[in-house]
């Protein structure tokens, strides 16, 4: 949700800002801009559109070199996408970029209007710029001005600020939105995401909630409200620039689909010790898990869909009741939390505002909170009582694929661990399960890639559809919900996922001649029941694609098209089926000419509620 990046040092800041923004584009891409310190002035350039549009403008205008600049790529909240609403926002004193939302901007704007301030944009961010300006004029000290402004602002923010009369200095502060500090050979950096800085350095510091950073070409400091300094905690990353590049794939999404076998293994294998799941390295003791009498899984979007698989796996293997909640609803549903409640918050980015708010609510009410998080050092990871990191590496495509895969992987491990602790599976059964997971799942996903040509043909039959249904039972329903979201978000085809047996309670009225239906059956357990539901659809004219496990009995007799999953092993079919659905969504979106990695209206990390 908006990407921000700043640099000050001995090199030209402009190409660095453009490069950083290009990497950050997945966080928001409706408008873009930068502000640079130039001879005691701040020069700003911004426009509607993407980073390439800014790059063109910079060239056309022969934008001069500068040693200090900040940049922003936007996902619109207050005020539509336009040149005027693009960041940075400037006053007579400063320029500011903002990621987040200022909730009380209306009252603040009214007060400022009364004082005669003239606003040019419709954004909440411009209001913040003026609040800080007024404080700066009164206090003449940037750090005091920023801290006292924060007392007036409510909401979430990460700001980077240039003051006209403080050349070569960037001030930044965060509350609820991430900021990462970095040092390189040529100066200091600050960005909303580590990936933006990987081309320049491998040494980072996650700015803590509420902290203020002062970055100059010689130093990167964290300054407390009383003016004293806090020692930054520097960390080296082994993440490479290639991890944030396409490496020959036409889209990040396809690259990330192909990274799934490795990501799965990296997430699961280090947590299997002596053949059994072991979370001691994650700070999750067996005693803590044993206490869980009830589990809430709370997340948004695909992460919540991974949670639906988690519910199925935990209830099936460990027999502990699990409730899956949409994070934005959680706090308002009066959840029944006590000290025996384990709350699992699932988030690729670790920054999703609704999930973070739900986590805080759970903690306040006494739950033991555990994150399943991909981004190291992110807000949820830092605030949860414990975190199981998923090791997918940076996920750039807005539509998650490998991020979802490793979340399901984490749930497989958690379910196996809980069943060992609860004794619902014997130690030997858990050992077998763990070795099967490591051996079979990556192989199953890998072998699904060999169905890609078949999937391209399937996509040709689907891409002109206006509506489409996914059906399945049990875990296949959970998979269908995610398959449907993948298709919707990148191809813009309307689709719905239904529990296969539920369709006849109303929605079947939408099935007419030629309506495409994707049915999923990954195991024998519910196969016959699903087949009956397929027949209900085909007899009303539906055109059915049946994604089924390899040994399924005569699926050709029930569906128009059959995609048999590779024959690998139990528990491996679900992620093979998901890979097939990801590839279907991808190929359909390719045929429709969609912007696959940056679908309209979306952003990768949703840091507003
Ligand atoms: O970063 P998170 O996992 O918390 O994000 C949650 C959702 O916003 C995310 O999964 C979203 O649904 C994806 N774009 C789906 O592909």
Coordinates of C-alpha atoms and ligand atoms in Angstrom, one line a residue:
X1 CA 0.0 0.0 0.0
X2 CA 2.2 2.9 -1.3
X3 CA 5.9 2.4 -1.7
X4 CA 8.3 5.1 -0.4
X5 CA 12.0 5.4 -0.8
X6 CA 14.6 8.0 0.1
X7 CA 18.4 8.5 -0.4
X8 CA 20.9 11.0 0.8
X9 CA 24.6 10.7 0.1
X10 CA 27.5 11.3 -2.3
X11 CA 25.8 9.9 -5.5
X12 CA 22.9 11.2 -7.6
X13 CA 19.8 10.3 -5.7
X14 CA 17.4 10.4 -8.7
X15 CA 18.3 7.1 -10.4
X16 CA 18.3 5.4 -7.0
X17 CA 14.9 6.6 -6.2
X18 CA 13.5 5.6 -9.6
X19 CA 15.1 2.1 -9.3
X20 CA 13.7 1.7 -5.8
X21 CA 10.2 2.9 -6.8
X22 CA 10.2 0.4 -9.7
X23 CA 10.8 -2.4 -7.3
X24 CA 8.1 -1.0 -5.0
X25 CA 5.6 -0.5 -7.7
X26 CA 3.7 -3.7 -6.5
X27 CA 2.8 -1.8 -3.4
X28 CA 0.7 0.7 -5.4
X29 CA 0.8 2.0 -8.9
X30 CA -1.7 4.7 -9.7
X31 CA 0.6 7.7 -9.4
X32 CA 4.2 8.4 -8.7
X33 CA 6.6 11.2 -7.8
X34 CA 9.8 12.4 -6.3
X35 CA 11.1 15.5 -4.4
X36 CA 14.7 16.5 -4.5
X37 CA 16.9 19.0 -2.5
X38 CA 18.4 21.4 -5.0
X39 CA 20.3 24.6 -4.0
X40 CA 18.2 25.4 -0.9
X41 CA 15.0 24.6 -2.8
X42 CA 12.9 21.4 -3.1
X43 CA 12.0 20.4 -6.7
X44 CA 9.1 18.1 -7.1
X45 CA 8.0 16.0 -10.1
X46 CA 4.9 13.8 -10.0
X47 CA 2.3 12.4 -12.3
X48 CA -0.6 10.0 -12.6
X49 CA 0.6 6.6 -13.8
X50 CA 3.5 4.3 -13.1
X51 CA 7.2 4.7 -12.5
X52 CA 7.9 4.6 -16.3
X53 CA 5.8 7.7 -16.7
X54 CA 7.9 9.5 -14.1
X55 CA 11.1 8.3 -15.7
X56 CA 9.9 9.8 -19.1
X57 CA 9.0 13.1 -17.3
X58 CA 12.4 13.2 -15.6
X59 CA 14.1 12.8 -19.0
X60 CA 11.9 15.3 -20.8
X61 CA 12.5 17.9 -18.1
X62 CA 16.3 17.1 -17.8
X63 CA 15.8 16.8 -14.1
X64 CA 19.1 17.8 -12.5
X65 CA 21.2 15.5 -10.3
X66 CA 20.8 15.8 -6.6
X67 CA 22.3 14.2 -3.6
X68 CA 19.1 13.9 -1.6
X69 CA 15.6 12.9 -2.7
X70 CA 12.5 11.0 -1.6
X71 CA 10.0 9.2 -3.8
X72 CA 6.6 7.6 -3.7
X73 CA 4.4 5.2 -5.7
X74 CA 0.8 5.4 -4.7
X75 CA -2.3 3.3 -4.0
X76 CA -5.1 5.8 -3.7
X77 CA -7.1 6.1 -0.6
X78 CA -8.1 9.7 0.0
X79 CA -8.4 11.4 -3.4
X80 CA -8.5 9.6 -6.7
X81 CA -5.4 8.8 -8.8
X82 CA -4.3 12.1 -10.4
X83 CA -1.2 14.4 -10.9
X84 CA -2.4 16.6 -8.0
X85 CA -3.0 13.8 -5.5
X86 CA 0.3 12.1 -6.3
X87 CA 3.0 12.4 -3.7
X88 CA 5.2 14.2 -2.6
X89 CA 3.0 16.9 -1.1
X90 CA 4.7 20.2 -0.6
X91 CA 4.2 23.3 1.6
X92 CA 6.3 26.5 1.7
X93 CA 8.6 24.6 4.1
X94 CA 8.8 20.9 3.3
X95 CA 7.9 18.0 1.0
X96 CA 6.5 14.8 2.4
X97 CA 5.7 11.3 1.2
X98 CA 3.2 9.2 3.2
X99 CA 2.2 5.6 3.3
X100 CA -1.0 5.0 5.5
X101 CA -4.1 6.9 6.4
X102 CA -4.6 10.0 8.6
X103 CA -8.0 9.2 10.2
X104 CA -8.6 12.7 11.7
X105 CA -7.6 14.6 8.6
X106 CA -11.0 16.3 8.2
X107 CA -10.9 18.0 11.6
X108 CA -7.3 19.0 11.1
X109 CA -8.0 20.3 7.6
X110 CA -10.9 22.4 8.9
X111 CA -8.6 24.0 11.5
X112 CA -5.9 24.7 8.9
X113 CA -8.4 26.1 6.4
X114 CA -9.5 28.6 9.2
X115 CA -5.9 29.7 9.5
X116 CA -5.8 30.4 5.8
X117 CA -3.9 27.3 4.5
X118 CA -4.6 26.7 0.8
X119 CA -4.8 23.0 -0.1
X120 CA -4.2 21.8 -3.6
X121 CA -5.0 18.1 -3.3
X122 CA -7.8 16.0 -1.8
X123 CA -5.4 13.9 0.2
X124 CA -5.0 13.3 4.0
X125 CA -1.2 13.4 3.4
X126 CA -1.2 17.0 2.4
X127 CA -3.0 17.8 5.7
X128 CA -0.2 16.0 7.6
X129 CA 2.4 18.0 5.6
X130 CA 0.8 21.2 6.8
X131 CA 0.4 20.1 10.4
X132 CA 4.2 19.4 10.5
X133 CA 4.9 22.7 8.7
X134 CA 2.9 24.7 11.3
X135 CA 4.8 22.9 14.1
X136 CA 8.1 23.5 12.4
X137 CA 7.4 27.2 12.0
X138 CA 6.6 27.4 15.8
X139 CA 9.4 25.2 17.1
X140 CA 12.2 25.7 14.4
X141 CA 13.4 22.2 15.1
X142 CA 12.5 19.3 12.8
X143 CA 12.6 16.6 15.4
X144 CA 10.5 18.4 17.9
X145 CA 8.1 19.6 15.2
X146 CA 7.6 16.0 13.9
X147 CA 7.1 14.5 17.4
X148 CA 4.6 17.2 18.4
X149 CA 2.8 16.8 15.1
X150 CA 2.4 13.1 15.7
X151 CA 0.4 13.9 18.9
X152 CA -2.2 15.6 16.6
X153 CA -2.3 12.9 13.9
X154 CA -4.3 9.7 14.4
X155 CA -4.1 6.8 12.0
X156 CA -1.3 4.9 10.4
X157 CA 1.7 6.4 8.7
X158 CA 5.2 6.1 7.5
X159 CA 6.5 9.6 6.5
X160 CA 9.6 10.7 4.8
X161 CA 10.2 14.4 4.9
X162 CA 12.6 16.9 3.3
X163 CA 12.8 20.4 4.9
X164 CA 13.8 23.2 2.6
X165 CA 16.3 24.6 5.0
X166 CA 17.9 21.3 6.0
X167 CA 19.8 20.2 2.8
X168 CA 21.0 16.6 2.6
X169 CA 18.8 15.5 5.5
X170 CA 15.8 13.1 5.4
X171 CA 13.5 12.8 8.4
X172 CA 11.2 9.8 8.7
X173 CA 8.8 8.4 11.2
X174 CA 6.5 5.4 11.4
X175 CA 3.4 4.2 13.1
X176 CA 1.6 1.2 11.7
X177 CA 3.3 1.3 8.4
X178 CA 6.8 -0.1 7.8
X179 CA 10.1 1.7 7.3
X180 CA 13.5 0.1 6.8
X181 CA 16.8 2.1 7.3
X182 CA 19.9 1.1 5.4
X183 CA 23.5 2.2 4.9
X184 CA 25.5 1.8 1.8
X185 CA 29.0 2.9 0.7
X186 CA 27.6 6.1 -0.8
X187 CA 25.1 7.2 1.8
X188 CA 21.9 6.5 3.8
X189 CA 18.7 5.0 2.6
X190 CA 15.2 4.6 3.9
X191 CA 12.3 2.7 2.3
X192 CA 9.0 1.0 3.0
X193 CA 10.4 -2.4 1.9
X194 CA 13.8 -4.0 1.9
X195 CA 13.5 -5.2 -1.7
X196 CA 13.7 -1.5 -2.9
X197 CA 17.2 -1.3 -1.3
X198 CA 18.6 -4.7 -2.3
X199 CA 20.4 -3.2 -5.4
X200 CA 22.3 -0.9 -3.1
X201 CA 23.1 -2.6 0.2
X202 CA 22.6 -5.7 2.3
X203 CA 22.6 -4.1 5.7
X204 CA 19.3 -3.0 7.2
X205 CA 17.5 -1.9 10.3
X206 CA 13.8 -2.2 10.8
X207 CA 12.6 1.1 12.3
X208 CA 10.5 0.3 15.4
X209 CA 6.9 1.5 15.8
X210 CA 6.8 5.2 16.8
X211 CA 10.5 5.8 16.1
X212 CA 12.0 8.8 14.2
X213 CA 14.9 8.4 11.9
X214 CA 17.3 11.2 10.8
X215 CA 19.3 10.2 7.7
X216 CA 22.2 12.2 6.4
X217 CA 25.0 11.2 4.0
X218 CA 27.2 10.4 6.9
X219 CA 24.9 8.8 9.4
X220 CA 21.6 7.1 10.0
X221 CA 20.3 7.9 13.4
X222 CA 17.2 7.0 15.4
X223 CA 16.3 10.0 17.6
X224 CA 14.0 9.7 20.6
X225 CA 11.5 12.4 21.6
X226 CA 13.9 13.8 24.3
X227 CA 16.6 14.2 21.6
X228 CA 18.7 11.2 22.8
X229 CA 19.8 8.6 20.3
X230 CA 18.8 5.0 20.1
X231 CA 21.2 2.5 18.7
X232 CA 19.9 1.1 15.4
X233 CA 20.0 -2.7 15.3
X234 CA 21.7 -3.6 12.0
X235 CA 21.1 -6.9 10.3
X236 CA 22.6 -8.4 7.1
X237 CA 20.2 -10.1 4.7
X238 CA 21.1 -13.0 2.4
X239 CA 18.3 -12.0 0.1
X240 CA 19.6 -11.3 -3.4
X241 CA 18.6 -8.8 -6.0
X242 CA 17.7 -11.7 -8.3
X243 CA 15.0 -12.6 -5.7
X244 CA 13.3 -9.4 -6.7
X245 CA 13.8 -9.8 -10.4
X246 CA 12.0 -11.8 -13.1
X247 CA 15.0 -13.9 -14.1
X248 CA 13.7 -14.6 -17.6
X249 CA 10.1 -15.3 -16.7
X250 CA 7.6 -13.1 -18.5
X251 CA 5.9 -12.2 -15.2
X252 CA 6.7 -12.4 -11.5
X253 CA 3.6 -14.5 -11.0
X254 CA 4.9 -17.3 -13.2
X255 CA 8.3 -17.1 -11.6
X256 CA 6.8 -17.3 -8.2
X257 CA 4.6 -20.3 -9.1
X258 CA 7.7 -22.0 -10.2
X259 CA 9.5 -21.2 -6.9
X260 CA 6.9 -23.1 -4.9
X261 CA 8.6 -26.5 -4.6
X262 CA 11.7 -24.9 -3.2
X263 CA 9.8 -22.5 -1.0
X264 CA 7.8 -25.4 0.4
X265 CA 10.9 -27.4 1.2
X266 CA 12.7 -24.4 2.7
X267 CA 9.7 -23.8 5.0
X268 CA 9.1 -27.4 6.1
X269 CA 12.5 -29.2 6.2
X270 CA 14.4 -27.0 8.8
X271 CA 11.5 -27.6 11.2
X272 CA 11.7 -31.4 11.0
X273 CA 14.1 -32.7 13.6
X274 CA 14.6 -36.4 14.2
X275 CA 11.7 -37.0 11.8
X276 CA 9.2 -34.9 13.9
X277 CA 8.0 -31.3 13.7
X278 CA 9.9 -29.1 16.0
X279 CA 9.2 -25.4 16.5
X280 CA 11.7 -24.8 19.3
X281 CA 13.8 -22.6 16.9
X282 CA 10.7 -20.4 16.4
X283 CA 10.1 -19.8 20.1
X284 CA 7.0 -22.0 20.2
X285 CA 7.3 -24.5 23.0
X286 CA 5.4 -27.8 23.1
X287 CA 3.8 -26.6 26.4
X288 CA 2.3 -23.6 24.7
X289 CA 0.8 -25.6 21.9
X290 CA -0.5 -28.2 24.4
X291 CA -2.5 -25.5 26.1
X292 CA -4.5 -24.8 22.9
X293 CA -8.0 -26.0 23.5
X294 CA -9.4 -23.8 20.7
X295 CA -7.7 -22.1 17.7
X296 CA -8.6 -19.0 15.8
X297 CA -7.0 -18.5 12.5
X298 CA -7.3 -14.9 11.4
X299 CA -6.2 -13.4 8.1
X300 CA -7.3 -11.6 4.9
X301 CA -7.7 -12.8 1.3
X302 CA -5.5 -15.6 0.2
X303 CA -3.9 -15.9 3.7
X304 CA -7.4 -16.5 5.1
X305 CA -7.9 -19.1 2.4
X306 CA -4.7 -20.8 3.5
X307 CA -6.3 -20.7 6.9
X308 CA -9.3 -22.6 5.6
X309 CA -6.9 -25.4 4.6
X310 CA -5.3 -25.1 8.0
X311 CA -8.7 -25.6 9.7
X312 CA -9.3 -28.7 7.7
X313 CA -5.8 -30.2 8.4
X314 CA -5.8 -29.3 12.2
X315 CA -9.3 -30.6 12.8
X316 CA -8.7 -33.7 10.6
X317 CA -5.4 -34.7 12.2
X318 CA -5.3 -33.1 15.7
X319 CA -9.0 -32.9 16.5
X320 CA -8.8 -29.4 17.9
X321 CA -11.7 -27.0 17.0
X322 CA -10.6 -24.2 14.7
X323 CA -12.5 -21.1 13.7
X324 CA -11.3 -19.2 10.6
X325 CA -12.1 -15.5 10.8
X326 CA -11.7 -12.7 8.2
X327 CA -9.4 -10.3 10.0
X328 CA -11.4 -7.2 9.3
X329 CA -14.4 -8.8 11.0
X330 CA -12.7 -10.4 13.9
X331 CA -12.8 -7.6 16.5
X332 CA -16.5 -6.9 15.7
X333 CA -17.6 -10.5 16.1
X334 CA -17.0 -10.7 19.9
X335 CA -14.6 -13.6 19.6
X336 CA -14.5 -15.9 22.6
X337 CA -10.9 -15.7 23.7
X338 CA -9.3 -17.0 26.8
X339 CA -5.8 -18.0 27.9
X340 CA -6.3 -21.5 26.3
X341 CA -6.9 -19.9 22.9
X342 CA -4.2 -20.1 20.3
X343 CA -4.6 -17.3 17.7
X344 CA -2.8 -17.8 14.4
X345 CA -2.4 -14.7 12.3
X346 CA -1.4 -15.5 8.7
X347 CA 0.1 -12.8 6.5
X348 CA 2.6 -12.8 3.7
X349 CA 3.6 -9.2 4.2
X350 CA 3.2 -9.1 8.0
X351 CA 1.8 -5.6 7.5
X352 CA -1.8 -6.1 6.7
X353 CA -3.6 -3.5 8.8
X354 CA -6.7 -5.6 9.6
X355 CA -4.6 -8.6 10.6
X356 CA -2.4 -6.4 12.8
X357 CA -5.4 -4.9 14.5
X358 CA -6.9 -8.4 15.1
X359 CA -3.6 -9.6 16.5
X360 CA -3.6 -6.7 19.0
X361 CA -7.1 -7.4 20.0
X362 CA -6.3 -11.1 20.6
X363 CA -3.3 -10.2 22.7
X364 CA -5.3 -7.7 24.8
X365 CA -7.8 -10.4 25.4
X366 CA -5.3 -13.0 26.6
X367 CA -4.8 -15.3 23.6
X368 CA -1.4 -16.7 22.8
X369 CA -0.6 -15.3 19.4
X370 CA 1.4 -16.9 16.7
X371 CA 2.2 -15.4 13.3
X372 CA 2.7 -17.3 10.0
X373 CA 4.6 -14.5 8.3
X374 CA 6.9 -14.2 5.2
X375 CA 8.5 -10.8 5.7
X376 CA 11.1 -10.9 8.3
X377 CA 10.9 -8.1 10.9
X378 CA 7.4 -7.0 9.7
X379 CA 5.0 -5.5 12.2
X380 CA 2.9 -8.7 12.8
X381 CA 6.1 -10.8 13.2
X382 CA 7.4 -8.4 15.8
X383 CA 4.2 -8.1 17.8
X384 CA 3.1 -11.7 17.8
X385 CA 4.1 -13.8 20.8
X386 CA 5.9 -16.1 18.4
X387 CA 6.3 -16.3 14.6
X388 CA 6.7 -19.2 12.2
X389 CA 8.5 -17.6 9.3
X390 CA 7.7 -19.0 5.9
X391 CA 10.7 -18.9 3.6
X392 CA 9.2 -18.0 0.3
X393 CA 11.6 -15.1 -0.4
X394 CA 10.2 -11.8 -1.7
X395 CA 6.9 -12.1 -3.4
X396 CA 6.4 -9.3 -6.0
X397 CA 3.3 -10.3 -8.0
X398 CA 0.3 -8.8 -6.4
X399 CA -1.5 -12.2 -6.7
X400 CA 0.1 -14.4 -4.2
X401 CA 1.1 -17.9 -5.2
X402 CA 4.2 -19.1 -3.4
X403 CA 3.2 -17.0 -0.4
X404 CA 0.0 -19.0 -0.1
X405 CA 1.8 -22.3 -0.7
X406 CA 4.2 -21.8 2.2
X407 CA 1.3 -20.8 4.5
X408 CA -0.4 -24.1 3.7
X409 CA 3.0 -25.7 4.3
X410 CA 3.2 -24.1 7.8
X411 CA -0.3 -25.4 8.5
X412 CA 0.7 -28.9 7.5
X413 CA 3.5 -28.7 10.0
X414 CA 1.3 -27.2 12.8
X415 CA -1.4 -29.9 12.2
X416 CA 1.3 -32.6 12.4
X417 CA 2.8 -31.1 15.5
X418 CA -0.5 -30.7 17.3
X419 CA -1.6 -34.3 16.4
X420 CA 1.7 -35.6 17.9
X421 CA 1.2 -33.5 21.1
X422 CA -2.5 -34.5 21.4
X423 CA -1.8 -38.1 20.6
X424 CA -4.4 -38.2 17.8
X425 CA -1.7 -39.6 15.6
X426 CA 1.1 -41.9 16.9
X427 CA 4.7 -40.8 16.8
X428 CA 5.3 -43.2 13.9
X429 CA 2.3 -41.9 12.0
X430 CA 3.6 -38.3 12.4
X431 CA 7.1 -39.3 11.3
X432 CA 5.7 -40.9 8.1
X433 CA 3.6 -37.9 7.5
X434 CA 6.6 -35.5 7.8
X435 CA 8.7 -37.6 5.5
X436 CA 5.9 -37.8 3.0
X437 CA 5.4 -34.1 3.1
X438 CA 9.0 -33.3 2.3
X439 CA 9.3 -36.0 -0.4
X440 CA 5.9 -35.7 -2.1
X441 CA 4.7 -32.2 -2.1
X442 CA 7.5 -30.4 -3.9
X443 CA 7.5 -33.3 -6.4
X444 CA 3.8 -33.0 -7.0
X445 CA 4.0 -29.3 -7.6
X446 CA 7.0 -29.9 -9.9
X447 CA 5.1 -32.5 -11.9
X448 CA 2.1 -30.2 -12.2
X449 CA 4.3 -27.9 -14.3
X450 CA 4.4 -30.6 -16.9
X451 CA 0.6 -30.1 -17.4
X452 CA 1.2 -26.5 -18.4
X453 CA 0.6 -27.1 -22.2
X454 CA -2.7 -28.9 -21.3
X455 CA -3.6 -25.9 -19.1
X456 CA -2.9 -23.5 -21.9
X457 CA -5.5 -25.4 -24.0
X458 CA -8.0 -25.3 -21.1
X459 CA -7.4 -21.5 -20.8
X460 CA -8.4 -21.1 -24.5
X461 CA -11.8 -22.5 -23.6
X462 CA -12.2 -20.3 -20.6
X463 CA -10.8 -16.9 -21.3
X464 CA -13.9 -15.4 -22.9
X465 CA -16.2 -16.5 -20.1
X466 CA -18.0 -13.8 -18.1
X467 CA -18.8 -16.0 -15.1
X468 CA -17.3 -19.1 -13.7
X469 CA -17.9 -21.4 -10.8
X470 CA -15.5 -23.5 -8.7
X471 CA -16.9 -26.4 -6.8
X472 CA -15.5 -28.9 -4.4
X473 CA -16.1 -30.5 -1.0
X474 CA -14.0 -30.4 2.2
X475 CA -10.5 -29.2 1.5
X476 CA -11.3 -29.0 -2.2
X477 CA -13.8 -26.3 -1.4
X478 CA -11.1 -24.4 0.5
X479 CA -8.9 -24.8 -2.6
X480 CA -11.6 -23.7 -4.9
X481 CA -12.1 -20.4 -3.0
X482 CA -8.4 -19.6 -3.5
X483 CA -8.5 -20.7 -7.2
X484 CA -11.5 -18.5 -7.7
X485 CA -9.8 -15.5 -6.1
X486 CA -6.7 -16.0 -8.3
X487 CA -8.8 -15.9 -11.4
X488 CA -10.9 -12.9 -10.4
X489 CA -8.0 -10.7 -9.3
X490 CA -5.8 -11.2 -12.4
X491 CA -8.2 -11.9 -15.2
X492 CA -11.2 -9.8 -14.0
X493 CA -13.6 -12.7 -14.8
X494 CA -16.3 -13.0 -12.2
X495 CA -16.2 -16.2 -10.4
X496 CA -17.5 -17.8 -7.2
X497 CA -16.5 -20.9 -5.3
X498 CA -19.1 -23.1 -3.7
X499 CA -19.1 -26.1 -1.5
X500 CA -20.2 -28.5 -4.2
X501 CA -23.3 -29.7 -2.3
X502 CA -24.4 -26.1 -1.6
X503 CA -24.9 -25.1 -5.2
X504 CA -28.4 -26.7 -5.4
X505 CA -29.6 -24.4 -2.6
X506 CA -29.9 -21.4 -4.9
X507 CA -26.9 -20.7 -7.0
X508 CA -27.5 -23.6 -9.4
X509 CA -30.1 -21.3 -11.0
X510 CA -27.2 -19.4 -12.6
X511 CA -26.0 -22.5 -14.4
X512 CA -27.1 -22.4 -18.0
X513 CA -25.9 -23.8 -21.3
X514 CA -22.2 -23.5 -21.5
X515 CA -21.6 -22.0 -18.0
X516 CA -18.0 -23.0 -17.1
X517 CA -17.6 -24.9 -13.9
X518 CA -14.2 -26.0 -12.4
X519 CA -14.7 -29.0 -10.1
X520 CA -12.0 -30.2 -7.8
X521 CA -11.5 -33.6 -6.2
X522 CA -8.1 -34.3 -4.8
X523 CA -8.9 -37.5 -3.0
X524 CA -11.1 -40.6 -3.1
X525 CA -12.9 -39.6 0.1
X526 CA -15.4 -37.3 -1.3
X527 CA -15.0 -38.2 -5.0
X528 CA -18.4 -39.8 -5.5
X529 CA -20.3 -37.0 -3.8
X530 CA -18.5 -34.4 -5.9
X531 CA -19.2 -36.4 -9.1
X532 CA -22.9 -36.3 -8.2
X533 CA -22.7 -32.5 -7.9
X534 CA -20.9 -32.3 -11.2
X535 CA -23.7 -34.2 -12.8
X536 CA -26.2 -31.7 -11.3
X537 CA -24.3 -29.0 -13.1
X538 CA -23.7 -30.8 -16.5
X539 CA -27.4 -31.8 -16.7
X540 CA -28.2 -28.1 -16.7
X541 CA -25.7 -27.4 -19.5
X542 CA -22.5 -26.6 -17.6
X543 CA -19.2 -27.1 -19.2
X544 CA -17.2 -28.8 -16.6
X545 CA -13.4 -29.0 -16.1
X546 CA -12.6 -31.6 -13.6
X547 CA -9.3 -31.4 -11.7
X548 CA -9.0 -34.7 -10.0
X549 CA -6.5 -37.0 -8.3
X550 CA -4.6 -39.3 -10.5
X551 CA -6.4 -42.6 -9.8
X552 CA -9.9 -41.1 -10.0
X553 CA -12.4 -43.6 -11.4
X554 CA -13.5 -42.6 -14.9
X555 CA -13.7 -38.8 -14.5
X556 CA -14.0 -38.6 -18.4
X557 CA -17.5 -40.0 -18.0
X558 CA -18.7 -37.0 -16.0
X559 CA -16.8 -33.9 -17.2
X560 CA -16.1 -32.2 -20.6
X561 CA -12.4 -31.8 -19.8
X562 CA -10.3 -33.7 -17.2
X563 CA -7.1 -32.6 -15.7
X564 CA -5.6 -35.5 -13.8
X565 CA -3.1 -34.4 -11.2
X566 CA 0.3 -36.2 -11.0
X567 CA 0.4 -39.5 -9.2
X568 CA 2.6 -38.6 -6.2
X569 CA 1.2 -39.4 -2.8
X570 CA -1.4 -38.5 -0.2
X571 CA -1.4 -34.9 1.1
X572 CA 0.5 -33.8 -2.0
X573 CA -2.6 -33.5 -4.3
X574 CA -3.9 -30.3 -2.7
X575 CA -0.9 -28.1 -3.6
X576 CA -0.7 -29.8 -7.0
X577 CA -4.4 -28.8 -7.6
X578 CA -3.7 -25.3 -6.4
X579 CA -0.7 -25.0 -8.8
X580 CA -3.0 -26.1 -11.6
X581 CA -5.5 -23.5 -10.7
X582 CA -2.8 -20.8 -10.4
X583 CA -1.6 -21.7 -13.9
X584 CA -5.2 -21.6 -15.2
X585 CA -5.8 -18.1 -13.8
X586 CA -2.4 -17.1 -15.2
X587 CA -3.0 -18.4 -18.7
X588 CA -6.5 -17.0 -18.8
X589 CA -5.2 -13.6 -17.8
X590 CA -2.4 -13.8 -20.5
X591 CA -5.0 -14.5 -23.2
X592 CA -7.1 -11.6 -22.0
X593 CA -4.1 -9.3 -22.1
X594 CA -4.3 -8.4 -18.4
X595 CA -1.6 -6.7 -16.4
X596 CA -0.8 -9.9 -14.5
X597 CA 1.6 -8.7 -11.9
X598 CA -0.2 -5.4 -11.2
X599 CA -3.9 -6.0 -11.5
X600 CA -6.2 -3.0 -11.5
X601 CA -7.2 -1.4 -8.1
X602 CA -5.0 -3.7 -6.0
X603 CA -1.9 -3.3 -4.0
X604 CA 0.4 -6.0 -2.6
X605 CA 0.3 -5.0 1.0
X606 CA -2.9 -3.5 2.4
X607 CA -1.9 -1.3 5.3
X608 CA -5.2 0.5 5.6
X609 CA -8.3 -0.9 7.4
Ligands
LIG1 O1 0.2 -9.8 3.1 P1 -1.1 -10.6 3.5 O2 -0.9 -12.1 3.4 O3 -1.6 -10.3 4.9 O4 -2.2 -10.2 2.5 C1 -3.5 -10.6 2.6 C2 -4.2 -10.4 1.3 O5 -4.3 -9.0 1.1 C3 -3.6 -11.1 0.1 O6 -3.5 -12.5 0.4 C4 -4.5 -10.9 -1.1 O7 -5.7 -11.5 -1.0 C5 -3.7 -11.4 -2.4 N1 -3.6 -10.3 -3.3 C6 -4.4 -12.4 -3.1 O8 -3.6 -12.9 -4.1

